Short mmCIF file of C-alpha atoms and ligand atoms in Angstrom, two decimals:
data_model
loop_
_atom_site.label_atom_id
_atom_site.label_comp_id
_atom_site.label_asym_id
_atom_site.label_seq_id
_atom_site.Cartn_x
_atom_site.Cartn_y
_atom_site.Cartn_z
CA UNK A 1 49.79 295.08 10.16
CA UNK A 2 51.33 294.19 6.80
CA UNK A 3 49.66 290.78 6.67
CA UNK A 4 46.36 292.40 7.61
CA UNK A 5 46.70 295.03 4.91
CA UNK A 6 47.48 292.38 2.29
CA UNK A 7 44.51 290.28 3.38
CA UNK A 8 42.24 293.29 3.17
CA UNK A 9 43.43 294.36 -0.28
CA UNK A 10 43.14 290.76 -1.45
CA UNK A 11 39.55 290.61 -0.17
CA UNK A 12 38.53 293.81 -1.97
CA UNK A 13 40.33 292.89 -5.21
CA UNK A 14 38.62 289.52 -5.23
CA UNK A 15 35.27 291.26 -4.85
CA UNK A 16 36.03 293.49 -7.83
CA UNK A 17 37.31 290.56 -9.85
CA UNK A 18 34.24 288.41 -9.26
CA UNK A 19 31.83 291.27 -10.00
CA UNK A 20 33.64 292.24 -13.21
CA UNK A 21 33.72 288.59 -14.29
CA UNK A 22 30.01 288.17 -13.61
CA UNK A 23 29.26 291.28 -15.67
CA UNK A 24 31.51 290.21 -18.53
CA UNK A 25 30.52 286.57 -18.70
CA UNK A 26 26.88 287.48 -18.18
CA UNK A 27 26.98 289.83 -21.12
CA UNK A 28 28.85 287.34 -23.25
CA UNK A 29 26.33 284.60 -22.46
CA UNK A 30 23.52 287.03 -23.16
CA UNK A 31 24.85 287.92 -26.60
CA UNK A 32 25.38 284.28 -27.57
CA UNK A 33 21.79 283.63 -26.51
CA UNK A 34 20.60 286.65 -28.49
CA UNK A 35 22.59 285.76 -31.59
CA UNK A 36 21.45 282.16 -31.63
CA UNK A 37 17.88 283.01 -30.73
CA UNK A 38 17.30 285.49 -33.58
CA UNK A 39 14.32 284.82 -35.81
CA UNK A 40 13.62 286.13 -39.30
CA UNK A 41 12.06 289.58 -38.95
CA UNK A 42 8.28 289.53 -39.39
CA UNK A 43 7.84 292.98 -40.92
CA UNK A 44 8.78 293.43 -44.57
CA UNK A 45 10.01 296.97 -43.91
CA UNK A 46 12.55 295.59 -41.38
CA UNK A 47 13.82 293.11 -43.95
CA UNK A 48 14.12 295.92 -46.48
CA UNK A 49 16.19 297.91 -43.99
CA UNK A 50 18.70 295.03 -43.92
CA UNK A 51 17.56 293.49 -40.62
CA UNK A 52 18.46 289.83 -40.72
CA UNK A 53 17.18 288.62 -37.36
CA UNK A 54 15.15 289.83 -34.41
CA UNK A 55 14.20 288.81 -30.91
CA UNK A 56 11.31 289.95 -28.79
CA UNK A 57 11.83 289.63 -25.05
CA UNK A 58 10.13 290.59 -21.82
CA UNK A 59 12.29 291.35 -18.82
CA UNK A 60 11.91 293.36 -15.64
CA UNK A 61 8.44 294.53 -16.56
CA UNK A 62 9.38 295.84 -19.99
CA UNK A 63 9.25 294.62 -23.59
CA UNK A 64 12.36 294.63 -25.74
CA UNK A 65 12.83 294.32 -29.47
CA UNK A 66 16.38 293.50 -30.58
CA UNK A 67 17.30 293.55 -34.23
CA UNK A 68 20.50 292.37 -35.86
CA UNK A 69 21.63 293.76 -39.20
CA UNK A 70 23.20 291.43 -41.76
CA UNK A 71 26.15 293.79 -42.18
CA UNK A 72 25.20 297.19 -40.80
CA UNK A 73 22.39 299.71 -40.92
CA UNK A 74 22.59 302.36 -43.62
CA UNK A 75 23.49 304.97 -41.08
CA UNK A 76 25.36 304.23 -37.85
CA UNK A 77 23.98 305.95 -34.76
CA UNK A 78 26.41 308.13 -32.79
CA UNK A 79 25.81 306.47 -29.43
CA UNK A 80 26.80 302.90 -30.18
CA UNK A 81 27.22 300.76 -27.06
CA UNK A 82 30.60 299.01 -26.92
CA UNK A 83 31.63 296.33 -24.44
CA UNK A 84 35.21 295.94 -23.43
CA UNK A 85 35.84 297.41 -19.99
CA UNK A 86 34.21 294.46 -18.28
CA UNK A 87 36.71 292.16 -20.01
CA UNK A 88 39.71 294.35 -19.25
CA UNK A 89 38.68 294.92 -15.62
CA UNK A 90 38.29 291.19 -15.11
CA UNK A 91 41.74 290.48 -16.48
CA UNK A 92 43.49 293.35 -14.71
CA UNK A 93 41.95 292.60 -11.30
CA UNK A 94 42.67 288.88 -11.77
CA UNK A 95 46.26 289.58 -12.64
CA UNK A 96 46.62 291.92 -9.64
CA UNK A 97 45.28 289.15 -7.40
CA UNK A 98 47.75 286.71 -8.88
CA UNK A 99 50.63 289.08 -8.20
CA UNK A 100 49.47 289.75 -4.66
CA UNK A 101 48.75 286.16 -3.73
CA UNK A 102 51.14 284.04 -5.72
CA UNK A 103 53.97 286.14 -7.08
CA UNK A 104 54.54 287.89 -3.75
CA UNK A 105 55.16 284.48 -2.20
CA UNK A 106 56.34 282.21 -5.00
CA UNK A 107 58.24 279.85 -2.71
CA UNK A 108 55.02 278.94 -0.93
CA UNK A 109 52.54 279.15 -3.73
CA UNK A 110 54.15 278.62 -7.12
CA UNK A 111 57.03 276.19 -6.74
CA UNK A 112 56.12 272.51 -6.74
CA UNK A 113 58.74 270.79 -4.57
CA UNK A 114 57.27 267.40 -5.54
CA UNK A 115 57.54 267.89 -9.31
CA UNK A 116 58.86 264.95 -11.35
CA UNK A 117 61.07 267.49 -13.07
CA UNK A 118 64.08 268.30 -10.90
CA UNK A 119 64.63 271.72 -12.44
CA UNK A 120 61.04 272.71 -11.65
CA UNK A 121 61.21 271.36 -8.10
CA UNK A 122 64.40 273.30 -7.48
CA UNK A 123 63.28 276.65 -8.95
CA UNK A 124 63.90 279.81 -6.98
CA UNK A 125 60.99 282.14 -6.32
CA UNK A 126 62.06 284.55 -9.04
CA UNK A 127 62.43 281.82 -11.59
CA UNK A 128 58.96 280.58 -10.73
CA UNK A 129 57.54 284.08 -11.13
CA UNK A 130 59.17 284.52 -14.52
CA UNK A 131 58.06 281.08 -15.62
CA UNK A 132 54.48 281.87 -14.60
CA UNK A 133 54.50 285.07 -16.70
CA UNK A 134 56.07 283.22 -19.63
CA UNK A 135 53.41 280.54 -19.27
CA UNK A 136 50.59 283.07 -19.57
CA UNK A 137 52.19 284.88 -22.48
CA UNK A 138 53.18 281.62 -24.20
CA UNK A 139 49.63 280.32 -23.87
CA UNK A 140 48.26 283.32 -25.73
CA UNK A 141 50.96 283.23 -28.42
CA UNK A 142 50.40 279.53 -29.16
CA UNK A 143 46.61 279.85 -29.16
CA UNK A 144 46.71 282.93 -31.37
CA UNK A 145 49.10 281.27 -33.84
CA UNK A 146 46.86 278.20 -34.00
CA UNK A 147 43.91 280.42 -34.92
CA UNK A 148 45.89 282.38 -37.49
CA UNK A 149 47.51 279.39 -39.15
CA UNK A 150 44.77 276.79 -39.05
CA UNK A 151 41.73 278.90 -39.82
CA UNK A 152 42.80 282.34 -41.07
CA UNK A 153 39.62 282.75 -43.13
CA UNK A 154 37.40 281.20 -40.47
CA UNK A 155 36.63 278.24 -42.72
CA UNK A 156 38.40 275.52 -40.76
CA UNK A 157 37.08 276.31 -37.31
CA UNK A 158 36.27 272.66 -36.57
CA UNK A 159 39.91 271.57 -36.91
CA UNK A 160 40.91 274.65 -34.98
CA UNK A 161 38.70 273.67 -32.02
CA UNK A 162 40.35 270.25 -31.99
CA UNK A 163 43.79 271.86 -31.96
CA UNK A 164 42.79 274.17 -29.10
CA UNK A 165 41.44 271.15 -27.18
CA UNK A 166 44.77 269.33 -27.60
CA UNK A 167 46.59 272.47 -26.56
CA UNK A 168 44.56 272.62 -23.34
CA UNK A 169 45.55 269.06 -22.45
CA UNK A 170 49.21 270.00 -22.95
CA UNK A 171 48.75 273.17 -20.88
CA UNK A 172 47.14 271.13 -18.08
CA UNK A 173 49.99 268.65 -18.08
CA UNK A 174 52.75 271.25 -18.19
CA UNK A 175 51.15 273.38 -15.50
CA UNK A 176 51.02 270.61 -12.88
CA UNK A 177 54.58 269.59 -13.63
CA UNK A 178 55.94 273.10 -13.35
CA UNK A 179 53.85 274.64 -10.59
CA UNK A 180 52.25 273.68 -7.28
CA UNK A 181 48.82 272.11 -7.82
CA UNK A 182 46.83 275.09 -6.68
CA UNK A 183 48.81 277.47 -8.89
CA UNK A 184 48.64 275.00 -11.80
CA UNK A 185 44.84 275.05 -11.87
CA UNK A 186 44.78 278.79 -11.50
CA UNK A 187 47.38 279.32 -14.22
CA UNK A 188 45.63 277.01 -16.67
CA UNK A 189 42.45 278.99 -16.02
CA UNK A 190 44.46 282.17 -16.47
CA UNK A 191 45.86 280.95 -19.81
CA UNK A 192 42.27 280.61 -21.06
CA UNK A 193 41.14 283.84 -19.42
CA UNK A 194 44.11 285.70 -20.92
CA UNK A 195 43.23 284.33 -24.35
CA UNK A 196 39.65 285.52 -23.81
CA UNK A 197 40.66 289.05 -22.84
CA UNK A 198 43.33 289.22 -25.54
CA UNK A 199 40.75 288.09 -28.10
CA UNK A 200 38.69 291.13 -27.10
CA UNK A 201 41.70 293.46 -26.98
CA UNK A 202 43.62 292.41 -30.09
CA UNK A 203 40.92 291.18 -32.44
CA UNK A 204 37.30 291.77 -31.55
CA UNK A 205 37.49 295.47 -30.62
CA UNK A 206 40.05 296.52 -33.28
CA UNK A 207 38.02 294.62 -35.90
CA UNK A 208 34.87 296.43 -34.85
CA UNK A 209 36.72 299.75 -34.98
CA UNK A 210 37.85 299.04 -38.54
CA UNK A 211 34.29 298.12 -39.50
CA UNK A 212 32.86 301.29 -38.00
CA UNK A 213 35.55 303.38 -39.64
CA UNK A 214 34.88 301.84 -43.05
CA UNK A 215 31.14 302.41 -42.69
CA UNK A 216 31.62 306.03 -41.70
CA UNK A 217 33.80 306.50 -44.78
CA UNK A 218 31.01 305.03 -46.89
CA UNK A 219 33.00 301.88 -47.67
CA UNK A 220 32.01 298.24 -47.24
CA UNK A 221 33.66 296.80 -44.13
CA UNK A 222 35.95 293.81 -44.57
CA UNK A 223 33.73 290.78 -43.83
CA UNK A 224 36.75 288.93 -42.37
CA UNK A 225 36.78 291.37 -39.46
CA UNK A 226 33.23 290.45 -38.59
CA UNK A 227 33.83 286.74 -39.04
CA UNK A 228 36.99 286.81 -36.96
CA UNK A 229 35.24 288.69 -34.16
CA UNK A 230 32.59 285.98 -34.22
CA UNK A 231 35.19 283.16 -34.26
CA UNK A 232 37.00 284.56 -31.23
CA UNK A 233 33.86 285.30 -29.29
CA UNK A 234 32.64 281.76 -29.94
CA UNK A 235 35.92 280.48 -28.46
CA UNK A 236 35.37 282.75 -25.48
CA UNK A 237 31.97 281.26 -24.87
CA UNK A 238 33.38 277.72 -24.66
CA UNK A 239 36.13 278.92 -22.34
CA UNK A 240 33.77 280.50 -19.79
CA UNK A 241 32.59 277.40 -17.92
CA UNK A 242 36.04 275.77 -17.67
CA UNK A 243 37.64 279.05 -16.58
CA UNK A 244 35.16 279.56 -13.75
CA UNK A 245 35.72 276.00 -12.56
CA UNK A 246 39.50 276.40 -12.60
CA UNK A 247 39.26 279.69 -10.74
CA UNK A 248 37.15 278.28 -7.91
CA UNK A 249 39.20 275.07 -7.73
CA UNK A 250 41.64 276.63 -5.26
CA UNK A 251 39.29 275.72 -2.43
CA UNK A 252 39.44 272.03 -3.26
CA UNK A 253 42.84 270.56 -2.57
CA UNK A 254 41.68 266.98 -3.22
CA UNK A 255 41.51 267.90 -6.91
CA UNK A 256 44.66 269.89 -7.48
CA UNK A 257 46.95 267.92 -5.20
CA UNK A 258 45.98 264.62 -6.80
CA UNK A 259 48.64 262.61 -8.58
CA UNK A 260 46.57 262.80 -11.77
CA UNK A 261 45.58 266.41 -11.28
CA UNK A 262 46.23 267.20 -14.93
CA UNK A 263 43.86 264.45 -16.07
CA UNK A 264 41.19 265.79 -13.72
CA UNK A 265 41.82 269.27 -15.03
CA UNK A 266 41.47 268.22 -18.68
CA UNK A 267 38.29 266.24 -17.90
CA UNK A 268 36.71 269.26 -16.22
CA UNK A 269 37.69 271.56 -19.09
CA UNK A 270 36.03 269.30 -21.65
CA UNK A 271 32.99 268.75 -19.43
CA UNK A 272 32.54 272.53 -19.16
CA UNK A 273 32.84 273.06 -22.91
CA UNK A 274 30.37 270.23 -23.66
CA UNK A 275 27.81 271.58 -21.22
CA UNK A 276 28.20 275.05 -22.71
CA UNK A 277 27.60 273.54 -26.17
CA UNK A 278 24.21 272.32 -25.03
CA UNK A 279 23.12 275.84 -24.12
CA UNK A 280 24.56 277.38 -27.27
CA UNK A 281 22.47 274.97 -29.36
CA UNK A 282 19.46 275.29 -27.09
CA UNK A 283 19.28 279.04 -27.81
CA UNK A 284 19.11 278.16 -31.49
CA UNK A 285 16.15 275.92 -30.74
CA UNK A 286 18.05 272.62 -30.90
CA UNK A 287 17.80 270.41 -27.84
CA UNK A 288 20.67 267.91 -27.86
CA UNK A 289 20.93 266.21 -24.47
CA UNK A 290 23.90 264.13 -25.68
CA UNK A 291 26.19 267.08 -24.88
CA UNK A 292 25.37 267.52 -21.20
CA UNK A 293 25.19 263.73 -20.83
CA UNK A 294 28.73 263.49 -22.21
CA UNK A 295 29.79 266.38 -19.93
CA UNK A 296 28.35 264.71 -16.85
CA UNK A 297 29.95 261.42 -17.92
CA UNK A 298 33.34 263.15 -17.94
CA UNK A 299 32.63 264.55 -14.47
CA UNK A 300 31.80 261.00 -13.35
CA UNK A 301 35.13 259.82 -14.78
CA UNK A 302 36.83 262.66 -12.85
CA UNK A 303 35.05 261.51 -9.70
CA UNK A 304 36.37 258.01 -10.26
CA UNK A 305 39.93 259.11 -11.07
CA UNK A 306 40.02 261.41 -8.04
CA UNK A 307 38.63 258.91 -5.56
CA UNK A 308 40.79 258.44 -2.46
CA UNK A 309 42.65 255.17 -2.64
CA UNK A 310 43.64 255.71 -6.27
CA UNK A 311 46.68 257.77 -7.11
CA UNK A 312 48.51 259.83 -4.50
CA UNK A 313 45.79 259.92 -1.93
CA UNK A 314 46.42 256.31 -0.90
CA UNK A 315 47.20 256.10 2.75
CA UNK A 316 48.78 253.66 5.14
CA UNK A 317 51.46 251.20 4.13
CA UNK A 318 50.25 248.66 6.63
CA UNK A 319 52.71 249.26 9.51
CA UNK A 320 51.57 249.53 13.12
CA UNK A 321 49.20 252.34 13.93
CA UNK A 322 50.69 255.67 15.00
CA UNK A 323 49.57 256.93 18.38
CA UNK A 324 47.82 260.23 18.79
CA UNK A 325 50.74 261.52 20.89
CA UNK A 326 53.20 260.86 18.03
CA UNK A 327 50.86 262.53 15.54
CA UNK A 328 50.56 265.56 17.78
CA UNK A 329 54.32 265.87 18.00
CA UNK A 330 54.65 265.79 14.21
CA UNK A 331 51.91 268.34 13.70
CA UNK A 332 53.40 270.58 16.36
CA UNK A 333 56.73 270.68 14.56
CA UNK A 334 55.56 270.60 10.92
CA UNK A 335 52.19 272.32 10.77
CA UNK A 336 51.57 274.51 13.81
CA UNK A 337 53.88 277.34 12.78
CA UNK A 338 51.20 278.24 10.21
CA UNK A 339 48.06 276.46 11.45
CA UNK A 340 47.68 278.12 14.82
CA UNK A 341 45.40 280.82 16.17
CA UNK A 342 48.63 282.83 16.39
CA UNK A 343 50.92 281.67 13.57
CA UNK A 344 54.64 282.15 14.07
CA UNK A 345 55.47 281.75 10.39
CA UNK A 346 56.40 285.10 8.84
CA UNK A 347 53.76 286.44 6.48
CA UNK A 348 50.82 284.68 8.15
CA UNK A 349 48.60 287.02 10.16
CA UNK A 350 45.96 284.39 10.82
CA UNK A 351 45.58 280.63 10.39
CA UNK A 352 45.61 279.84 6.64
CA UNK A 353 42.27 278.55 5.33
CA UNK A 354 41.02 278.86 8.93
CA UNK A 355 42.70 275.54 9.74
CA UNK A 356 43.97 275.50 13.36
CA UNK A 357 45.82 272.64 15.07
CA UNK A 358 46.38 274.04 18.57
CA UNK A 359 44.51 271.43 20.59
CA UNK A 360 44.21 267.64 20.60
CA UNK A 361 40.54 267.93 19.68
CA UNK A 362 41.33 270.12 16.67
CA UNK A 363 43.85 267.55 15.46
CA UNK A 364 41.78 264.46 16.23
CA UNK A 365 38.67 265.88 14.61
CA UNK A 366 40.43 266.37 11.27
CA UNK A 367 42.21 263.07 10.86
CA UNK A 368 41.01 262.28 7.35
CA UNK A 369 41.71 265.76 6.04
CA UNK A 370 45.20 265.79 7.60
CA UNK A 371 45.96 262.40 6.08
CA UNK A 372 44.73 263.55 2.69
CA UNK A 373 46.84 266.71 2.48
CA UNK A 374 49.94 265.00 3.92
CA UNK A 375 49.71 261.96 1.62
CA UNK A 376 49.27 264.13 -1.47
CA UNK A 377 52.23 266.24 -0.27
CA UNK A 378 50.12 269.35 -0.64
CA UNK A 379 50.99 270.17 2.97
CA UNK A 380 53.15 271.43 4.59
CA UNK A 381 52.94 274.18 1.98
CA UNK A 382 56.10 274.13 -0.17
CA UNK A 383 57.37 271.70 2.49
CA UNK A 384 58.62 274.79 4.29
CA UNK A 385 58.89 272.92 7.57
CA UNK A 386 60.81 269.99 6.07
CA UNK A 387 58.45 267.11 6.73
CA UNK A 388 60.17 263.74 6.12
CA UNK A 389 58.75 260.72 4.30
CA UNK A 390 58.85 258.75 7.57
CA UNK A 391 56.63 261.36 9.15
CA UNK A 392 54.23 261.16 6.20
CA UNK A 393 54.07 257.38 6.61
CA UNK A 394 53.43 257.82 10.33
CA UNK A 395 50.52 260.17 9.62
CA UNK A 396 49.15 257.72 7.05
CA UNK A 397 49.29 254.89 9.62
CA UNK A 398 47.37 256.87 12.21
CA UNK A 399 43.97 255.29 12.90
CA UNK A 400 41.29 255.89 15.47
C1 HEC B 501 54.15 277.41 5.58
C2 HEC B 501 52.82 277.45 6.14
C3 HEC B 501 52.05 276.15 6.23
C4 HEC B 501 52.44 274.97 6.83
C5 HEC B 501 53.75 274.68 7.53
C6 HEC B 501 51.33 274.07 6.69
N1 HEC B 501 50.30 274.67 6.01
FE1 HEC B 501 48.47 273.90 5.65
N2 HEC B 501 47.94 275.57 4.64
C7 HEC B 501 48.76 276.67 4.45
C8 HEC B 501 48.08 277.60 3.58
C9 HEC B 501 48.60 278.94 3.11
C10 HEC B 501 46.83 277.03 3.28
C11 HEC B 501 45.75 277.61 2.42
C12 HEC B 501 45.96 277.16 1.03
C13 HEC B 501 44.68 276.87 0.38
O1 HEC B 501 43.75 277.66 0.52
O2 HEC B 501 44.61 275.85 -0.29
C14 HEC B 501 46.77 275.76 3.97
C15 HEC B 501 45.69 274.92 3.91
C16 HEC B 501 45.60 273.75 4.63
C17 HEC B 501 44.43 272.91 4.70
C18 HEC B 501 43.13 273.18 3.99
C19 HEC B 501 43.22 272.61 2.61
C20 HEC B 501 41.89 272.38 2.02
O3 HEC B 501 41.76 271.43 1.26
O4 HEC B 501 40.96 273.15 2.30
C21 HEC B 501 44.74 271.85 5.47
C22 HEC B 501 43.83 270.71 5.83
C23 HEC B 501 46.12 272.01 5.90
N3 HEC B 501 46.59 273.17 5.37
C24 HEC B 501 46.80 271.11 6.68
C25 HEC B 501 48.14 271.21 7.00
C26 HEC B 501 48.88 270.18 7.68
C27 HEC B 501 48.32 268.87 8.16
C28 HEC B 501 50.17 270.66 7.81
C29 HEC B 501 51.34 269.94 8.41
C30 HEC B 501 51.66 268.64 7.86
C31 HEC B 501 50.21 271.97 7.20
N4 HEC B 501 48.96 272.26 6.70
C32 HEC B 501 51.31 272.76 7.15
C33 HEC B 501 49.99 276.89 4.99
C34 HEC B 501 50.72 275.94 5.70
#
């Protein structure tokens, strides 16, 4: 009953999380498109009113006329639309999912028993939970300090982007050393997603509030507030594609259980940002195919780095082939407690990832996949069932 309840809550939270993220990212992409697609207003009276750009659009059978003011209109309307709940809902539901899925079971999902760092491999569940929270918080603190120190007046944003790029490589590397591969990808995505939400919470919205307050008091708003809001929302736009990739990566163990998982992660992050850059420029009327070409080139490099036979996914060490009967015995003792139609492992109500090894056919039909997850040491999860290196070699030497 408890496992069922958790699964159900997880399912519903994930639904909420994905919907909120679609709404938030959709709106953010829309506003970047709008901002970059603005044209000089045609009518002189609009220009006199302080309108600095406009966009005409047709959508859903209606015609829309958006206008952006250089600073603000003379008089602010009462019913100003604000956007922030989409961002907060996305973060809160994502964090709740992380608690429910990972922090409730840190021994399985967070600890990386194969880490090169002995202290990380030997962490207790509670230590792993605390480290994960510190990782998220630390990511925001470092990113925020970089922004504040390198480009406080928003005039050195180019150098700042470079610094953030370097930071993301470090985050990728640290995450795979400290956490299990699946959690590492998720947490790196969460570092970026936390920065995005915190940008909204700590800078963009408070800055807008100060601007509105100043205008209502008949004062000129501090232009730095506007510029900083823009700086942070530009960062957010480059984070969106990488974050979505990292969040969906948990279905693809060949990526996150790879020996060079952190290199793959960094390549995907840069590919996402480069592809986003193409669209940002495209909305401003500049077509620069070099960006997506570079992005796709990085994806091709990731394909090459991740190819089986390089890194950890390499299989047999040449010895004699293992018989199916021996393989079955190993799987029975090391995998079947979880991967069965009726798992005996506590906390598992149904076969994880739908993977079931109850019959010979089920085992035989998944040889390559079994060899992949065993060689990369992704399975058995957290090596809960104590699989030995000899058994891993035996699985690697199993051929048809
Ligand atoms: C302690 C429980 C547990 C044990 C033992 C275990 N697994 Fe898993 N396995 C899981 C969980 C949980 C998932 C789902 C994680 C995920 O979605 O990536 C999973 C996922 C998988 C997947 C799907 C991964 C993918 O890329 O989609 C395969 C294949 C797999 N396990 C094979 C094995 C093999 C082979 C063994 C034995 C050597 C094994 N597992 C032992 C819990 C376990």
